CSV table of C-alpha atoms in Angstrom, one decimal:
chain,number,residue,atom,x,y,z
A,1,MET,CA,0.0,0.0,0.1
A,2,LYS,CA,3.0,2.1,0.0
A,3,GLY,CA,2.9,5.2,-2.4
A,4,HIS,CA,-0.9,5.2,-2.2
A,5,ASN,CA,-3.0,7.8,-0.7
A,6,ILE,CA,-6.3,7.9,0.8
A,7,GLU,CA,-8.1,8.5,-2.3
A,8,ASP,CA,-6.7,5.2,-3.7
A,9,PHE,CA,-8.0,3.4,-0.7
A,10,ARG,CA,-11.5,4.9,-1.0
A,11,HIS,CA,-11.5,3.8,-4.9
A,12,ILE,CA,-10.6,0.3,-3.6
A,13,ILE,CA,-13.4,0.2,-0.9
A,14,ARG,CA,-16.0,1.6,-3.7
A,15,THR,CA,-14.7,-1.3,-6.0
A,16,VAL,CA,-15.1,-3.9,-3.2
A,17,LYS,CA,-18.6,-2.6,-2.4
A,18,VAL,CA,-19.7,-2.8,-6.2
A,19,ARG,CA,-18.3,-6.4,-6.7
A,20,GLN,CA,-19.7,-7.6,-3.3
A,21,HIS,CA,-23.1,-7.5,-5.0
A,22,SER,CA,-22.3,-9.3,-8.2
A,23,VAL,CA,-19.0,-11.3,-7.6
A,24,PRO,CA,-17.4,-12.1,-4.3
A,25,PHE,CA,-14.4,-10.0,-4.0
A,26,PHE,CA,-13.1,-10.9,-0.6
A,27,SER,CA,-14.7,-12.7,2.4
A,28,SER,CA,-15.6,-10.4,5.3
A,29,GLU,CA,-12.6,-11.8,7.2
A,30,LEU,CA,-10.2,-10.9,4.4
A,31,LYS,CA,-11.7,-7.4,4.0
A,32,ILE,CA,-11.2,-6.9,7.7
A,33,GLU,CA,-7.8,-8.3,7.6
A,34,TRP,CA,-6.8,-6.1,4.6
A,35,ALA,CA,-8.3,-2.9,6.0
A,36,GLU,CA,-6.3,-3.4,9.3
A,37,GLU,CA,-3.1,-4.0,7.4
A,38,ASN,CA,-3.5,-1.2,5.2
A,39,MET,CA,-5.5,1.3,6.9
A,40,SER,CA,-3.1,1.1,10.0
A,41,THR,CA,-0.5,3.0,8.2
A,42,ILE,CA,-2.8,5.6,6.6
A,43,VAL,CA,-3.9,8.7,8.7
A,44,SER,CA,-5.0,11.5,6.4
A,45,GLY,CA,-2.9,10.1,3.7
A,46,PHE,CA,0.5,10.0,5.6
A,47,SER,CA,2.5,7.1,7.3
A,48,THR,CA,2.5,7.1,11.0
A,49,LEU,CA,4.8,5.7,13.5
A,50,HIS,CA,1.8,3.8,15.3
A,51,GLY,CA,0.6,2.5,11.8
A,52,ALA,CA,4.1,1.3,11.0
A,53,LEU,CA,4.7,-0.2,14.2
A,54,ARG,CA,1.3,-2.0,14.2
A,55,ALA,CA,1.8,-3.3,10.8
A,56,ALA,CA,5.2,-4.7,11.7
A,57,GLU,CA,3.9,-6.3,14.8
A,58,ARG,CA,1.1,-7.9,12.9
A,59,ARG,CA,3.4,-9.0,10.2
A,60,TRP,CA,5.9,-10.4,12.7
A,61,LEU,CA,3.4,-12.2,14.6
A,62,ARG,CA,2.3,-14.0,11.2
A,63,HIS,CA,5.8,-15.6,11.2
A,64,LEU,CA,4.8,-17.1,14.6
A,65,ASP,CA,1.2,-18.0,13.8
A,66,THR,CA,1.6,-21.5,12.8
A,67,ALA,CA,4.1,-22.1,15.8
A,68,LEU,CA,1.5,-20.5,18.2
A,69,CYS,CA,-1.6,-22.2,16.7
A,70,ALA,CA,0.0,-25.5,16.9
A,71,ARG,CA,0.4,-24.9,20.5
A,72,GLN,CA,-2.9,-23.4,21.3
A,73,LEU,CA,-1.4,-20.1,22.2
A,74,THR,CA,-2.5,-16.5,21.4
A,75,PRO,CA,0.1,-13.7,20.8
A,76,ASP,CA,-1.0,-12.4,24.3
A,77,HIS,CA,-0.1,-15.8,25.9
A,78,TRP,CA,3.2,-15.7,24.0
A,79,ALA,CA,4.0,-12.3,25.3
A,80,MET,CA,3.5,-13.7,28.8
A,81,LEU,CA,5.4,-16.9,28.5
A,82,SER,CA,8.4,-15.3,26.7
A,83,ASN,CA,8.8,-13.0,29.8
A,84,LEU,CA,8.8,-15.8,32.2
A,85,SER,CA,11.7,-17.8,33.7
A,86,ASP,CA,11.8,-21.2,35.3
A,87,GLN,CA,14.4,-19.9,37.7
A,88,VAL,CA,13.0,-16.7,39.1
A,89,GLY,CA,9.2,-15.8,39.6
A,90,ILE,CA,7.7,-12.4,39.0
A,91,THR,CA,4.7,-10.7,40.2
A,92,MET,CA,1.7,-10.4,38.1
A,93,THR,CA,2.0,-6.5,38.1
A,94,GLU,CA,5.5,-6.9,36.6
A,95,LEU,CA,4.5,-9.8,34.3
A,96,ALA,CA,1.5,-7.4,32.8
A,97,SER,CA,3.8,-4.7,32.4
A,98,ARG,CA,6.6,-6.6,30.6
A,99,SER,CA,4.0,-8.2,28.3
A,100,GLN,CA,2.3,-4.8,27.5
A,101,LEU,CA,-1.0,-6.1,28.9
A,102,PRO,CA,-3.7,-4.6,31.0
A,103,PRO,CA,-3.4,-6.2,34.6
A,104,SER,CA,-6.9,-7.8,34.2
A,105,SER,CA,-6.0,-9.5,30.8
A,106,ALA,CA,-2.7,-10.7,32.0
A,107,THR,CA,-4.5,-12.5,35.0
A,108,ARG,CA,-7.1,-14.1,33.0
A,109,HIS,CA,-4.3,-15.4,30.5
A,110,ALA,CA,-2.3,-16.6,33.4
A,111,ASP,CA,-5.3,-18.6,34.8
A,112,ALA,CA,-5.5,-20.3,31.4
A,113,LEU,CA,-1.9,-21.0,31.3
A,114,ALA,CA,-1.8,-22.3,34.7
A,115,GLU,CA,-4.7,-24.7,33.9
A,116,ARG,CA,-2.5,-25.9,31.1
A,117,GLY,CA,0.3,-26.5,33.3
A,118,LEU,CA,2.5,-24.1,31.7
A,119,ILE,CA,3.3,-21.7,34.5
A,120,PHE,CA,3.5,-22.0,38.4
A,121,ARG,CA,2.5,-19.7,41.1
A,122,ILE,CA,4.1,-19.6,44.4
A,123,ALA,CA,4.0,-17.3,47.4
A,124,ALA,CA,7.0,-15.0,47.8
A,125,GLU,CA,9.4,-16.1,50.7
A,126,ASP,CA,9.6,-12.5,51.9
A,127,ASP,CA,5.9,-11.8,51.8
A,128,ARG,CA,3.6,-14.9,51.5
A,129,ARG,CA,0.9,-12.5,50.4
A,130,ARG,CA,2.8,-11.8,47.1
A,131,ILE,CA,2.3,-14.4,44.4
A,132,LEU,CA,5.2,-15.1,42.0
A,133,ILE,CA,4.8,-16.5,38.6
A,134,GLY,CA,7.2,-18.6,36.5
A,135,LEU,CA,7.6,-21.2,33.7
A,136,SER,CA,6.8,-24.9,34.7
A,137,ARG,CA,9.0,-27.5,33.1
A,138,ARG,CA,6.3,-28.1,30.5
A,139,GLY,CA,6.2,-24.2,29.9
A,140,VAL,CA,9.9,-24.2,29.5
A,141,GLU,CA,9.8,-26.9,26.7
A,142,LEU,CA,7.0,-25.0,25.0
A,143,VAL,CA,8.7,-21.7,25.1
A,144,GLU,CA,12.0,-23.3,23.7
A,145,SER,CA,10.2,-24.8,21.0
A,146,VAL,CA,8.5,-21.5,20.0
A,147,ARG,CA,11.7,-19.5,20.5
A,148,ALA,CA,13.4,-21.8,18.0
A,149,GLU,CA,10.7,-20.8,15.3
A,150,GLU,CA,11.0,-17.3,16.4
A,151,ALA,CA,14.9,-17.5,15.8
A,152,ARG,CA,14.5,-19.1,12.4
A,153,ALA,CA,11.9,-16.1,11.6
A,154,GLU,CA,14.3,-13.7,12.9
A,155,GLU,CA,17.2,-15.1,10.9
A,156,GLN,CA,15.2,-15.0,7.7
A,157,LEU,CA,14.5,-11.2,8.4
A,158,ARG,CA,18.1,-10.7,9.2
A,159,LYS,CA,19.2,-12.2,5.7
A,160,ARG,CA,16.6,-10.2,4.0
A,161,ILE,CA,17.4,-6.7,5.4
A,162,GLY,CA,21.1,-7.3,6.2
A,163,GLY,CA,23.0,-7.8,9.5
A,164,ARG,CA,23.7,-4.1,9.8
A,165,ASN,CA,20.0,-2.9,9.2
A,166,HIS,CA,18.8,-5.7,11.7
A,167,THR,CA,21.2,-4.4,14.4
A,168,GLU,CA,20.1,-0.9,13.8
A,169,LEU,CA,16.4,-1.8,13.8
A,170,LEU,CA,16.8,-3.2,17.1
A,171,ARG,CA,18.6,-0.5,18.4
A,172,LEU,CA,16.0,2.0,17.2
A,173,LEU,CA,13.1,0.1,18.5
A,174,GLU,CA,14.8,0.0,21.8
A,175,LEU,CA,15.0,3.8,21.9
A,176,VAL,CA,11.4,4.0,21.0
A,177,ALA,CA,10.4,1.7,23.7
A,178,GLU,CA,12.3,3.8,26.2
A,179,VAL,CA,10.8,7.0,25.3
A,180,PRO,CA,8.8,8.0,28.5
A,181,VAL,CA,4.9,8.7,28.0
A,182,GLY,CA,4.2,12.4,27.9
A,183,ASP,CA,7.7,13.4,26.5
């Protein structure tokens, strides 16, 4: 969709609407997916950082989609599992923050992961009221297998964009992630 403006998008939508009545152009799921991918980077005809980051995240998750689906995991489950260790437990608040999830969603996902035996919950030694969460042995095995898929996808990206660009991309994304809210 690069190089297109909002009028190009409007023309495509009009074409889809006309064809919907006579020839099936896209299923409703494909139309929504297409709109999410392409509209996320267009705001008043200009690309935005938010749109570019969302599009990049969605495309990146597609690389992991097969691995996650085969293991009955959502991207939110993966965000949580990939931030856990089998050595040291962390609090739910910390896990939600690291996973970029609202605390209520993180708790709901943790419940589902615990039911599957992928995480453990234990009381902290210094304060029995604090609950720490970590990876179970089963969770470690699952994370290792998904990380292997993730490493393959990342290596493909590195080959496609070059090692120097890959390193620079990681550096720049780290800078974006560190920018305080409100600055």
